[in-house]
Coordinates of C-alpha atoms in Angstrom, one line a residue:
M1 CA 16.3 -2.2 -27.8
L2 CA 17.0 -4.5 -25.4
W3 CA 13.8 -5.4 -24.1
L4 CA 12.8 -5.7 -27.5
S5 CA 14.8 -8.4 -28.1
R6 CA 14.1 -10.4 -25.1
V7 CA 10.4 -10.3 -25.9
T8 CA 11.1 -11.9 -29.5
R9 CA 13.3 -14.6 -27.6
Q10 CA 10.8 -15.9 -25.8
P11 CA 8.8 -19.3 -26.4
H12 CA 5.3 -18.9 -26.4
R13 CA 2.8 -21.1 -24.3
D14 CA -0.7 -20.1 -25.9
D15 CA -2.0 -18.1 -28.8
N16 CA -2.8 -14.8 -26.4
M17 CA 0.7 -14.8 -25.7
K18 CA 1.5 -14.7 -29.4
V19 CA -1.2 -11.7 -29.9
T20 CA 0.7 -9.9 -26.7
T21 CA 4.0 -10.1 -28.2
L22 CA 2.5 -9.3 -31.5
L23 CA 1.3 -5.9 -30.3
I24 CA 4.6 -4.5 -28.4
I25 CA 6.3 -5.3 -31.3
C26 CA 3.7 -3.4 -33.8
S27 CA 3.4 -1.0 -31.6
C28 CA 7.6 -0.3 -30.9
L29 CA 7.4 -0.4 -34.9
I30 CA 4.7 2.3 -35.4
L31 CA 6.2 4.8 -32.9
G32 CA 9.5 4.4 -34.5
S33 CA 8.3 4.8 -38.0
L34 CA 6.7 7.9 -36.6
G35 CA 10.4 9.1 -35.6
K36 CA 8.5 10.9 -32.6
P37 CA 10.3 10.6 -29.3
Q38 CA 8.4 9.8 -26.3
F39 CA 9.0 12.9 -24.7
P40 CA 8.9 16.5 -25.4
E41 CA 11.9 17.5 -28.1
R42 CA 13.2 20.4 -25.6
E43 CA 14.7 18.0 -23.2
K44 CA 17.3 16.9 -26.0
D45 CA 18.7 20.2 -25.7
P46 CA 21.3 20.8 -22.5
K47 CA 20.3 24.0 -22.1
F48 CA 17.1 23.3 -20.7
W49 CA 18.0 20.7 -18.4
N50 CA 20.8 23.6 -17.1
A51 CA 18.3 26.6 -17.0
W52 CA 16.0 24.3 -15.0
A53 CA 18.2 23.0 -12.6
Q54 CA 19.9 27.2 -12.7
Q55 CA 16.0 28.7 -11.8
T56 CA 15.0 25.6 -8.8
L57 CA 19.1 27.0 -7.4
K58 CA 18.0 30.0 -7.5
N59 CA 14.9 29.5 -5.6
A60 CA 16.9 27.5 -3.1
L61 CA 18.6 30.1 -2.3
T62 CA 15.9 32.1 -1.2
L63 CA 14.8 30.0 1.3
E64 CA 18.0 31.3 3.4
K65 CA 15.2 34.0 4.4
L66 CA 13.8 31.6 7.2
N67 CA 9.8 32.1 7.8
K68 CA 9.9 32.9 11.7
N69 CA 6.5 34.2 11.9
T70 CA 4.2 33.2 14.6
A71 CA 1.6 30.7 12.2
K72 CA -2.0 31.9 13.3
N73 CA -3.0 29.1 11.2
L74 CA -2.5 25.2 11.7
I75 CA -2.9 22.8 8.4
L76 CA -2.3 19.0 8.7
F77 CA -3.0 16.9 5.2
L78 CA -3.2 13.4 6.3
G79 CA -3.1 10.9 3.4
D80 CA -3.9 7.6 5.3
G81 CA -1.1 5.2 3.6
M82 CA 0.7 8.0 1.2
G83 CA 3.9 6.2 1.2
V84 CA 6.4 8.3 -1.4
P85 CA 5.8 5.6 -4.3
T86 CA 2.1 6.7 -3.7
V87 CA 3.5 9.9 -4.1
T88 CA 5.4 9.7 -7.2
A89 CA 2.8 7.0 -8.7
A90 CA 0.6 9.7 -7.5
R91 CA 2.2 12.7 -9.9
I92 CA 2.3 10.7 -12.6
L93 CA -1.5 10.2 -13.1
K94 CA -2.2 13.9 -12.2
G95 CA 0.1 14.8 -15.2
Q96 CA -1.6 11.6 -17.6
L97 CA -5.1 13.2 -16.5
M98 CA -3.5 16.6 -18.2
G99 CA -2.9 15.0 -20.6
Q100 CA 0.8 14.9 -20.4
S101 CA 3.5 12.1 -20.2
G102 CA 3.0 12.5 -16.2
E103 CA 6.7 12.1 -15.1
E104 CA 7.4 16.1 -15.1
M105 CA 4.6 17.0 -13.5
Q106 CA 4.4 18.4 -9.7
L107 CA 1.9 18.0 -6.6
E108 CA 0.8 20.8 -5.1
M109 CA 2.9 19.1 -2.4
D110 CA 6.1 19.2 -4.4
K111 CA 6.4 22.8 -4.2
F112 CA 6.6 22.7 -0.6
P113 CA 9.8 23.8 0.2
F114 CA 10.8 22.1 3.2
V115 CA 10.7 17.9 2.9
S116 CA 11.7 15.2 5.9
L117 CA 10.9 11.8 7.0
A118 CA 8.8 10.2 9.4
K119 CA 9.9 6.9 10.7
T120 CA 5.8 5.7 11.7
Y121 CA 6.7 2.7 13.8
N122 CA 4.7 2.4 17.2
T123 CA 5.7 1.3 20.5
N124 CA 4.3 -2.1 19.9
A125 CA 4.3 -2.7 16.1
Q126 CA 7.5 -2.4 13.6
V127 CA 5.3 -2.1 10.6
P128 CA 2.2 0.4 12.1
D129 CA -1.3 1.0 12.2
S130 CA -3.4 4.1 11.3
A131 CA -4.8 4.3 15.1
G132 CA -1.3 4.6 16.6
T133 CA 0.7 6.3 14.2
A134 CA -2.1 9.1 14.3
T135 CA -1.7 9.4 18.2
A136 CA 2.2 10.7 17.2
Y137 CA 1.3 13.1 14.9
L138 CA -1.8 14.2 16.2
C139 CA -0.5 14.0 20.1
G140 CA 2.8 14.2 20.2
V141 CA 3.3 10.6 22.0
K142 CA 4.0 7.5 20.4
A143 CA 1.6 4.7 21.0
N144 CA 0.4 1.1 20.9
E145 CA -1.4 -0.3 17.2
G146 CA -4.8 0.0 18.0
T147 CA -5.2 2.5 20.2
V148 CA -6.3 6.7 19.7
G149 CA -5.4 9.2 22.1
V150 CA -3.8 7.0 25.1
S151 CA -0.1 6.8 25.9
A152 CA 2.0 2.8 25.3
A153 CA 1.2 2.3 29.1
A154 CA -2.4 1.6 27.7
V155 CA -3.1 -2.1 26.3
R156 CA -5.2 -2.8 23.2
S157 CA -8.7 -3.6 24.3
Q158 CA -8.3 -3.6 28.0
C159 CA -10.5 -0.9 29.3
N160 CA -9.3 -0.6 32.5
T161 CA -5.8 0.7 30.8
T162 CA -7.8 3.8 29.3
E163 CA -8.0 5.9 32.8
G164 CA -4.5 7.9 33.7
N165 CA -2.8 7.4 30.0
E166 CA -4.9 10.2 28.0
V167 CA -2.8 12.0 25.8
T168 CA -4.4 14.9 24.4
S169 CA -3.9 16.0 20.8
I170 CA -3.0 19.2 19.2
L171 CA -6.4 19.9 18.3
R172 CA -7.6 20.7 21.6
W173 CA -4.1 22.8 22.4
A174 CA -5.2 24.8 19.1
K175 CA -8.9 25.0 20.6
D176 CA -7.3 26.0 24.2
A177 CA -6.0 28.7 22.6
G178 CA -8.9 30.3 21.3
K179 CA -9.0 29.0 17.4
S180 CA -11.3 27.8 15.7
V181 CA -10.6 23.4 14.9
G182 CA -12.0 21.7 12.0
I183 CA -11.9 17.7 11.0
V184 CA -12.7 17.0 7.5
T185 CA -12.2 12.9 6.2
T186 CA -13.2 10.7 3.8
T187 CA -13.8 8.0 6.1
R188 CA -16.0 7.8 9.1
V189 CA -15.9 10.9 11.2
N190 CA -14.6 8.1 14.1
H191 CA -12.5 6.5 12.3
A192 CA -8.9 6.2 13.5
T193 CA -6.9 9.0 11.9
P194 CA -9.5 11.5 12.8
S195 CA -10.4 9.8 16.3
A196 CA -7.0 10.8 18.3
A197 CA -7.7 14.2 17.6
Y198 CA -10.8 14.4 20.3
A199 CA -10.8 10.5 21.9
H200 CA -9.1 8.6 24.2
S201 CA -9.8 5.2 23.3
V202 CA -8.2 1.4 23.8
D203 CA -9.7 0.3 20.5
R204 CA -9.6 1.9 17.5
D205 CA -12.7 -0.1 16.5
W206 CA -15.0 1.4 19.4
Y207 CA -17.2 3.5 16.9
S208 CA -20.3 2.9 19.0
D209 CA -21.0 0.9 21.9
N210 CA -22.8 -1.9 19.7
E211 CA -18.9 -2.5 18.7
M212 CA -17.7 -2.6 22.0
P213 CA -17.8 -5.4 25.2
A214 CA -20.1 -5.3 27.6
E215 CA -17.7 -5.4 30.0
A216 CA -15.6 -1.9 28.9
L217 CA -19.4 -0.7 28.9
Q218 CA -19.9 -1.8 32.4
A219 CA -16.1 -0.5 33.2
G220 CA -16.9 2.9 32.0
C221 CA -15.4 3.4 28.8
K222 CA -17.1 5.3 26.1
D223 CA -17.5 4.4 22.4
I224 CA -15.6 6.7 20.1
A225 CA -18.9 8.7 18.6
R226 CA -19.7 9.7 22.0
Q227 CA -16.4 11.1 22.6
L228 CA -16.9 13.3 19.2
F229 CA -19.4 15.1 20.6
E230 CA -18.5 15.0 24.5
N231 CA -14.5 15.5 24.8
I232 CA -14.6 18.5 23.1
P233 CA -18.0 19.3 22.6
D234 CA -17.6 22.8 20.4
I235 CA -15.1 21.8 17.7
D236 CA -16.0 24.1 15.0
V237 CA -16.5 21.7 11.9
I238 CA -16.8 18.4 11.4
M239 CA -17.2 16.7 7.8
G240 CA -16.7 13.2 7.0
G241 CA -19.0 10.1 7.1
G242 CA -20.3 7.7 9.8
R243 CA -24.1 8.8 9.9
K244 CA -24.9 5.2 11.2
Y245 CA -23.0 5.4 14.8
M246 CA -25.1 8.5 15.5
F247 CA -28.2 6.9 15.3
P248 CA -30.2 4.7 17.2
K249 CA -29.9 0.6 16.2
N250 CA -32.5 -0.1 13.7
T251 CA -33.1 3.8 12.8
S252 CA -33.3 4.3 8.9
D253 CA -30.7 6.1 7.4
V254 CA -31.9 9.1 5.5
E255 CA -30.0 8.7 2.4
Y256 CA -30.3 4.7 2.4
P257 CA -34.1 3.8 4.0
G258 CA -34.0 0.4 3.2
V259 CA -30.8 -1.0 3.8
A260 CA -30.4 -2.6 6.6
K261 CA -26.3 -2.6 6.6
H262 CA -26.9 1.5 6.6
S263 CA -29.2 1.6 10.0
G264 CA -28.2 2.9 13.0
T265 CA -26.4 0.8 15.5
R266 CA -26.5 2.7 19.1
K267 CA -27.9 0.3 22.0
D268 CA -28.0 3.2 23.8
G269 CA -30.8 5.0 22.6
R270 CA -29.0 7.8 22.0
N271 CA -29.4 10.4 18.7
L272 CA -26.2 12.0 18.7
V273 CA -27.0 14.3 15.7
E274 CA -29.7 15.4 17.2
E275 CA -28.3 16.4 20.6
W276 CA -26.0 18.1 18.7
T277 CA -28.3 20.2 16.9
D278 CA -30.3 21.1 20.1
R279 CA -27.3 21.9 21.9
M280 CA -26.1 24.3 18.5
K281 CA -29.3 25.7 17.7
D282 CA -28.6 29.3 19.2
K283 CA -24.8 29.3 18.0
K284 CA -25.0 29.1 13.8
G285 CA -24.8 25.9 14.0
H286 CA -25.8 23.6 10.9
Y287 CA -26.1 20.1 10.1
V288 CA -26.3 19.1 6.5
W289 CA -26.2 15.2 4.9
N290 CA -25.6 15.8 1.5
K291 CA -23.4 17.8 -1.2
K292 CA -26.6 20.1 -1.9
Q293 CA -27.4 21.4 1.6
L294 CA -23.6 22.0 2.5
L295 CA -22.7 24.4 -1.2
S296 CA -26.2 26.3 -0.4
L297 CA -24.7 27.3 2.7
N298 CA -23.5 30.6 3.5
P299 CA -20.3 30.1 5.5
N300 CA -20.9 34.1 6.8
N301 CA -23.6 32.4 8.8
V302 CA -22.3 29.1 10.1
D303 CA -19.8 28.7 12.9
Y304 CA -20.7 25.4 13.8
L305 CA -20.9 22.6 11.1
L306 CA -21.6 18.9 10.9
G307 CA -21.9 17.4 7.8
L308 CA -22.0 13.1 7.6
F309 CA -21.9 12.6 3.9
E310 CA -22.6 8.5 4.1
P311 CA -23.4 5.8 7.0
G312 CA -19.9 4.9 6.6
D313 CA -16.8 5.9 4.6
L314 CA -17.5 8.2 2.3
T315 CA -17.4 6.5 -1.7
Y316 CA -14.5 6.2 -3.4
D317 CA -13.5 9.6 -5.8
L318 CA -13.5 7.9 -9.2
E319 CA -17.3 6.1 -8.0
R320 CA -18.8 9.3 -6.0
N321 CA -22.3 11.1 -7.2
T322 CA -21.1 14.4 -8.1
E323 CA -24.4 15.8 -7.7
T324 CA -25.0 14.3 -4.2
D325 CA -21.5 13.8 -2.5
P326 CA -19.2 16.5 -2.3
S327 CA -15.5 16.1 -2.9
L328 CA -12.4 16.4 -0.7
T329 CA -12.1 19.9 -1.9
E330 CA -15.4 21.1 -1.5
M331 CA -15.6 20.2 2.0
V332 CA -12.1 21.8 2.4
D333 CA -13.1 24.7 0.8
V334 CA -15.9 24.8 3.3
A335 CA -14.4 24.6 6.1
I336 CA -11.7 27.0 5.6
K337 CA -14.8 30.0 4.8
I338 CA -15.7 29.0 8.3
L339 CA -13.1 28.4 10.3
R340 CA -10.5 31.7 9.0
K341 CA -13.7 33.9 10.4
N342 CA -11.7 33.3 14.2
T343 CA -9.1 36.2 14.3
R344 CA -7.2 34.0 16.3
G345 CA -7.2 31.5 13.6
F346 CA -7.6 28.0 12.8
Y347 CA -6.0 24.2 13.3
L348 CA -8.0 22.1 10.8
L349 CA -7.2 18.3 10.1
V350 CA -7.6 17.2 6.4
E351 CA -7.8 13.2 6.1
G352 CA -7.6 11.4 2.5
G353 CA -8.2 8.6 4.2
R354 CA -9.2 6.0 1.1
I355 CA -5.9 5.9 -0.4
D356 CA -5.2 3.4 2.7
H357 CA -8.8 1.5 2.1
G358 CA -8.0 1.7 -2.0
H359 CA -3.9 -0.1 -1.7
H360 CA -5.5 -2.5 0.9
E361 CA -8.3 -4.0 -1.5
G362 CA -5.5 -3.7 -4.0
K363 CA -7.2 -1.5 -6.5
A364 CA -4.6 0.9 -6.7
K365 CA -6.4 2.9 -9.7
Q366 CA -8.8 3.9 -6.5
A367 CA -5.7 5.0 -4.5
L368 CA -3.7 6.9 -6.8
H369 CA -7.3 8.3 -7.6
E370 CA -7.9 9.7 -3.9
A371 CA -4.6 10.9 -3.3
V372 CA -4.6 13.2 -6.8
E373 CA -8.2 14.6 -5.3
M374 CA -6.0 15.2 -1.8
D375 CA -3.1 17.3 -4.0
R376 CA -6.5 19.5 -5.6
A377 CA -7.6 19.8 -1.4
I378 CA -3.9 20.9 -1.0
G379 CA -4.1 23.2 -4.0
R380 CA -7.5 24.7 -3.0
A381 CA -6.4 25.2 0.5
D382 CA -3.5 27.5 -0.6
L383 CA -5.4 29.8 -2.9
M384 CA -7.8 30.5 0.6
T385 CA -4.3 30.8 2.7
S386 CA -1.0 33.0 3.0
I387 CA 2.3 31.7 4.0
H388 CA 3.1 34.1 5.6
N389 CA 0.7 33.2 8.7
T390 CA -0.3 29.6 7.9
L391 CA 1.9 26.8 8.7
T392 CA 0.9 23.8 6.2
I393 CA 2.4 20.0 6.6
V394 CA 1.7 17.2 4.5
T395 CA 2.2 13.7 5.2
A396 CA 1.1 10.3 5.4
D397 CA 1.0 8.0 8.7
H398 CA 2.2 4.7 7.3
S399 CA 3.1 3.4 3.9
H400 CA 1.5 0.1 1.7
M401 CA 3.0 -2.9 0.2
F402 CA 2.4 -0.7 -3.3
N403 CA 5.0 -0.6 -5.8
F404 CA 5.7 0.2 -9.9
G405 CA 8.6 -0.6 -12.6
G406 CA 9.6 -2.3 -14.7
Y407 CA 11.5 -0.5 -17.0
T408 CA 8.6 1.5 -18.4
A409 CA 8.9 4.0 -20.7
R410 CA 8.1 8.0 -20.7
G411 CA 4.9 8.4 -20.6
N412 CA 3.7 5.0 -20.4
T413 CA 0.2 4.7 -18.4
I414 CA 0.7 4.2 -14.8
F415 CA -2.0 1.7 -15.4
G416 CA -0.3 0.0 -18.0
L417 CA 2.3 -2.9 -18.5
A418 CA 5.9 -3.2 -18.2
P419 CA 7.4 -3.1 -21.5
M420 CA 8.4 -6.5 -21.0
L421 CA 7.6 -10.2 -20.7
S422 CA 8.5 -11.5 -17.0
D423 CA 11.7 -14.1 -18.1
V424 CA 10.5 -17.2 -16.1
D425 CA 6.7 -17.2 -17.3
Q426 CA 6.8 -15.7 -20.3
K427 CA 3.9 -13.6 -19.3
P428 CA 3.6 -9.9 -19.4
F429 CA 3.0 -8.1 -16.1
T430 CA 1.5 -4.8 -15.1
S431 CA 3.8 -2.0 -13.9
I432 CA 1.5 -1.4 -10.9
L433 CA 2.7 -4.4 -8.3
Y434 CA 1.4 -5.4 -4.8
G435 CA 4.1 -7.5 -2.5
N436 CA 0.9 -8.9 -0.9
G437 CA -2.6 -8.7 -1.2
P438 CA -6.0 -10.1 -2.7
G439 CA -4.2 -9.2 -6.3
Y440 CA -2.9 -12.6 -5.9
K441 CA -4.1 -15.2 -8.8
M442 CA -3.6 -18.4 -10.2
I443 CA -5.0 -20.0 -13.2
N444 CA -4.6 -23.6 -13.8
G445 CA -1.1 -23.3 -11.4
A446 CA 0.7 -20.5 -13.0
R447 CA 0.2 -16.7 -12.7
E448 CA -2.4 -15.2 -14.3
N449 CA -2.4 -14.2 -18.3
V450 CA -3.0 -9.7 -17.4
S451 CA -3.8 -9.3 -21.3
T452 CA -7.0 -11.3 -21.1
I453 CA -8.1 -8.8 -18.5
D454 CA -8.9 -5.2 -18.4
Y455 CA -5.9 -4.2 -16.0
Q456 CA -7.1 -1.0 -16.4
E457 CA -10.3 -0.8 -15.2
N458 CA -11.3 0.9 -11.9
N459 CA -12.1 -2.1 -9.6
Y460 CA -9.0 -3.9 -10.9
Q461 CA -6.7 -5.5 -8.6
A462 CA -3.2 -5.4 -9.4
Q463 CA -1.5 -8.8 -8.9
A464 CA 0.4 -9.3 -5.8
A465 CA 3.5 -11.7 -4.6
V466 CA 1.2 -13.1 -1.5
P467 CA -2.1 -14.4 -0.9
L468 CA -4.2 -12.2 1.3
N469 CA -7.8 -10.8 2.1
M470 CA -6.3 -7.5 2.1
E471 CA -2.5 -6.0 1.6
T472 CA -1.0 -4.8 3.9
H473 CA 0.9 -1.3 5.4
G474 CA 4.6 -1.1 4.4
G475 CA 6.7 -0.1 7.1
E476 CA 9.3 2.5 5.5
D477 CA 9.1 6.2 6.5
V478 CA 7.1 9.0 5.0
A479 CA 7.6 12.0 3.2
V480 CA 6.8 15.2 5.6
F481 CA 6.1 18.0 3.5
A482 CA 6.1 21.6 4.9
K483 CA 6.0 25.5 4.2
G484 CA 4.9 28.4 6.4
P485 CA 6.0 29.4 9.4
L486 CA 8.8 27.7 10.9
A487 CA 8.1 25.1 8.6
H488 CA 11.9 24.3 8.5
L489 CA 11.9 23.0 11.6
L490 CA 10.7 19.9 9.9
H491 CA 14.3 18.7 8.1
G492 CA 16.0 15.2 8.0
V493 CA 14.9 12.1 9.9
H494 CA 12.5 12.5 12.6
E495 CA 10.0 10.7 14.9
Q496 CA 6.5 11.0 13.5
N497 CA 5.3 12.2 17.1
Y498 CA 7.7 15.1 16.3
I499 CA 5.3 16.5 14.1
P500 CA 2.7 18.4 16.1
H501 CA 5.2 19.5 18.6
V502 CA 6.9 21.8 15.6
M503 CA 3.2 22.5 15.2
A504 CA 2.7 24.0 18.6
Y505 CA 6.0 25.8 18.7
A506 CA 5.0 27.7 15.2
A507 CA 1.5 29.1 16.2
C508 CA 2.4 29.7 20.2
I509 CA 0.4 27.0 21.8
G510 CA 0.4 23.6 23.9
Q511 CA 3.5 23.6 26.1
N512 CA 6.1 26.0 23.3
K513 CA 5.2 29.7 24.3
E514 CA 7.8 31.2 26.2
H515 CA 9.9 32.0 23.0
C516 CA 6.8 33.8 21.8
K517 CA 7.1 37.5 21.4
L518 CA 4.2 39.2 21.7
S519 CA 4.5 42.4 19.9
S520 CA 6.8 41.4 16.6
G521 CA 4.5 38.5 15.3
T522 CA 7.5 35.8 15.0
A523 CA 8.4 32.7 17.0
G524 CA 11.9 33.3 17.2
L525 CA 14.5 30.3 17.8
R526 CA 16.2 32.4 20.5
P527 CA 15.5 32.1 23.9
V528 CA 12.9 34.4 25.8
L529 CA 15.2 37.0 27.5
S530 CA 14.5 37.5 31.5
S531 CA 12.0 39.1 32.8
I532 CA 14.4 41.7 33.6
A533 CA 15.7 42.3 30.7
A534 CA 12.2 42.3 29.0
L535 CA 11.4 44.9 31.3
L536 CA 14.3 46.8 30.3
T537 CA 13.4 46.4 26.8
V538 CA 9.8 47.8 26.7
T539 CA 11.0 50.7 28.9
R540 CA 13.2 51.5 26.3
L541 CA 10.4 51.3 23.3
L542 CA 8.0 53.5 25.4
C543 CA 10.4 56.0 26.7

């Protein structure tokens, strides 16, 4: 084996290196003596691969029968920071969590029949942020970084550029069409991604009036938490974190009464949760702040739901208290049960938001487990809806400086070492690495020897090439997975702002309605008939 000979030729600088090299060699000798391949025996037979390809081909041929139904329901799963390397690594992790080697596993999104790419740049940024991108895939308009729900004519942090530059989202279009609408996120409900669905803010960080400059407040700009309840006051389902931004300053948090950083932040003295509860008390509205309260609800008796499960963002899924904190899958399950009661259908935005946070912190294990949990939620939504009338899209807002490689063997743990030493510094390295971030470490002027630490620990920060306190986004295109009515319109490479236009077209909402046929239940691609021709057609059908 070439890599083995390279290992045995390397000079050793310390005892730890000798031990590491010896362990690698012994592992390979043991595996070789056992005579067991690192992949299933059936994969040696060409018939296996040929049969798999033939079945895939047959499945692909069925896509000639395009689904041109009208989309009654729309679901957008947004994996914040879920670039293609994250998708691939999450697939492997999912398989390995199920006792398989991982590479051959399918994520739920992998099963979607149509896949395209979206260009993620902001109008003023080659590598984007989550606010400008959210405005694109929710409002259909590309925008500047750091701004939500406003066009590129708005300038970040300049309040006086807000008015007249507001743009509305597909959540608003769906609500105006009589559909129920919902937002589910693992971040704060007033974080960048969800806020673009309802807010118009020139600064994504204006979570409450406490985070806003005095001049912006004096000029009449509103904080994002306030806009959540005022701009679209009847959002049917809202679930995520962000409690502290809804309560008056210094109000103790219900879950962490003794922790000052979790106390309320609002300077205006308003209790937005109380205001919402009062407004919804006669409308089957329920406010919950823990898992027990959430799962004890009977969705048939709930028309409006506000669930705020943490003062800030929800905890990472790996660290989640399964007794008190709901998973993303559990939140999605309850949301759909409430929303689907509407005979006109629903629009649901689901964000796996902490994938992004894990990457920023250089904690790949946290990020990938967040991605796997979002995939579980996608699977749950699939069981609760029909591909015939529900358009489901899975995508990301942007990528990260995250990758994995190093000629790892089949079935190598995704959080493990590459099977070789660096031929420059003669030290091992993990398969997962970051281009920049907090994982950059030098020990005595040299790269840290990862064999001396627990690199599979939940919060291990993978090594990075450039030192930064927080790892950055990546600028490459992201994947867009689609299934359901008119999913085939997502093909090739598109601008990111194309996504909500497809969803609106499929559901006959927003600005694209004239193509919709009133009686057939389809949203065809042919231009609408002239009024005279349509009248003649109806006359023939009735006579």
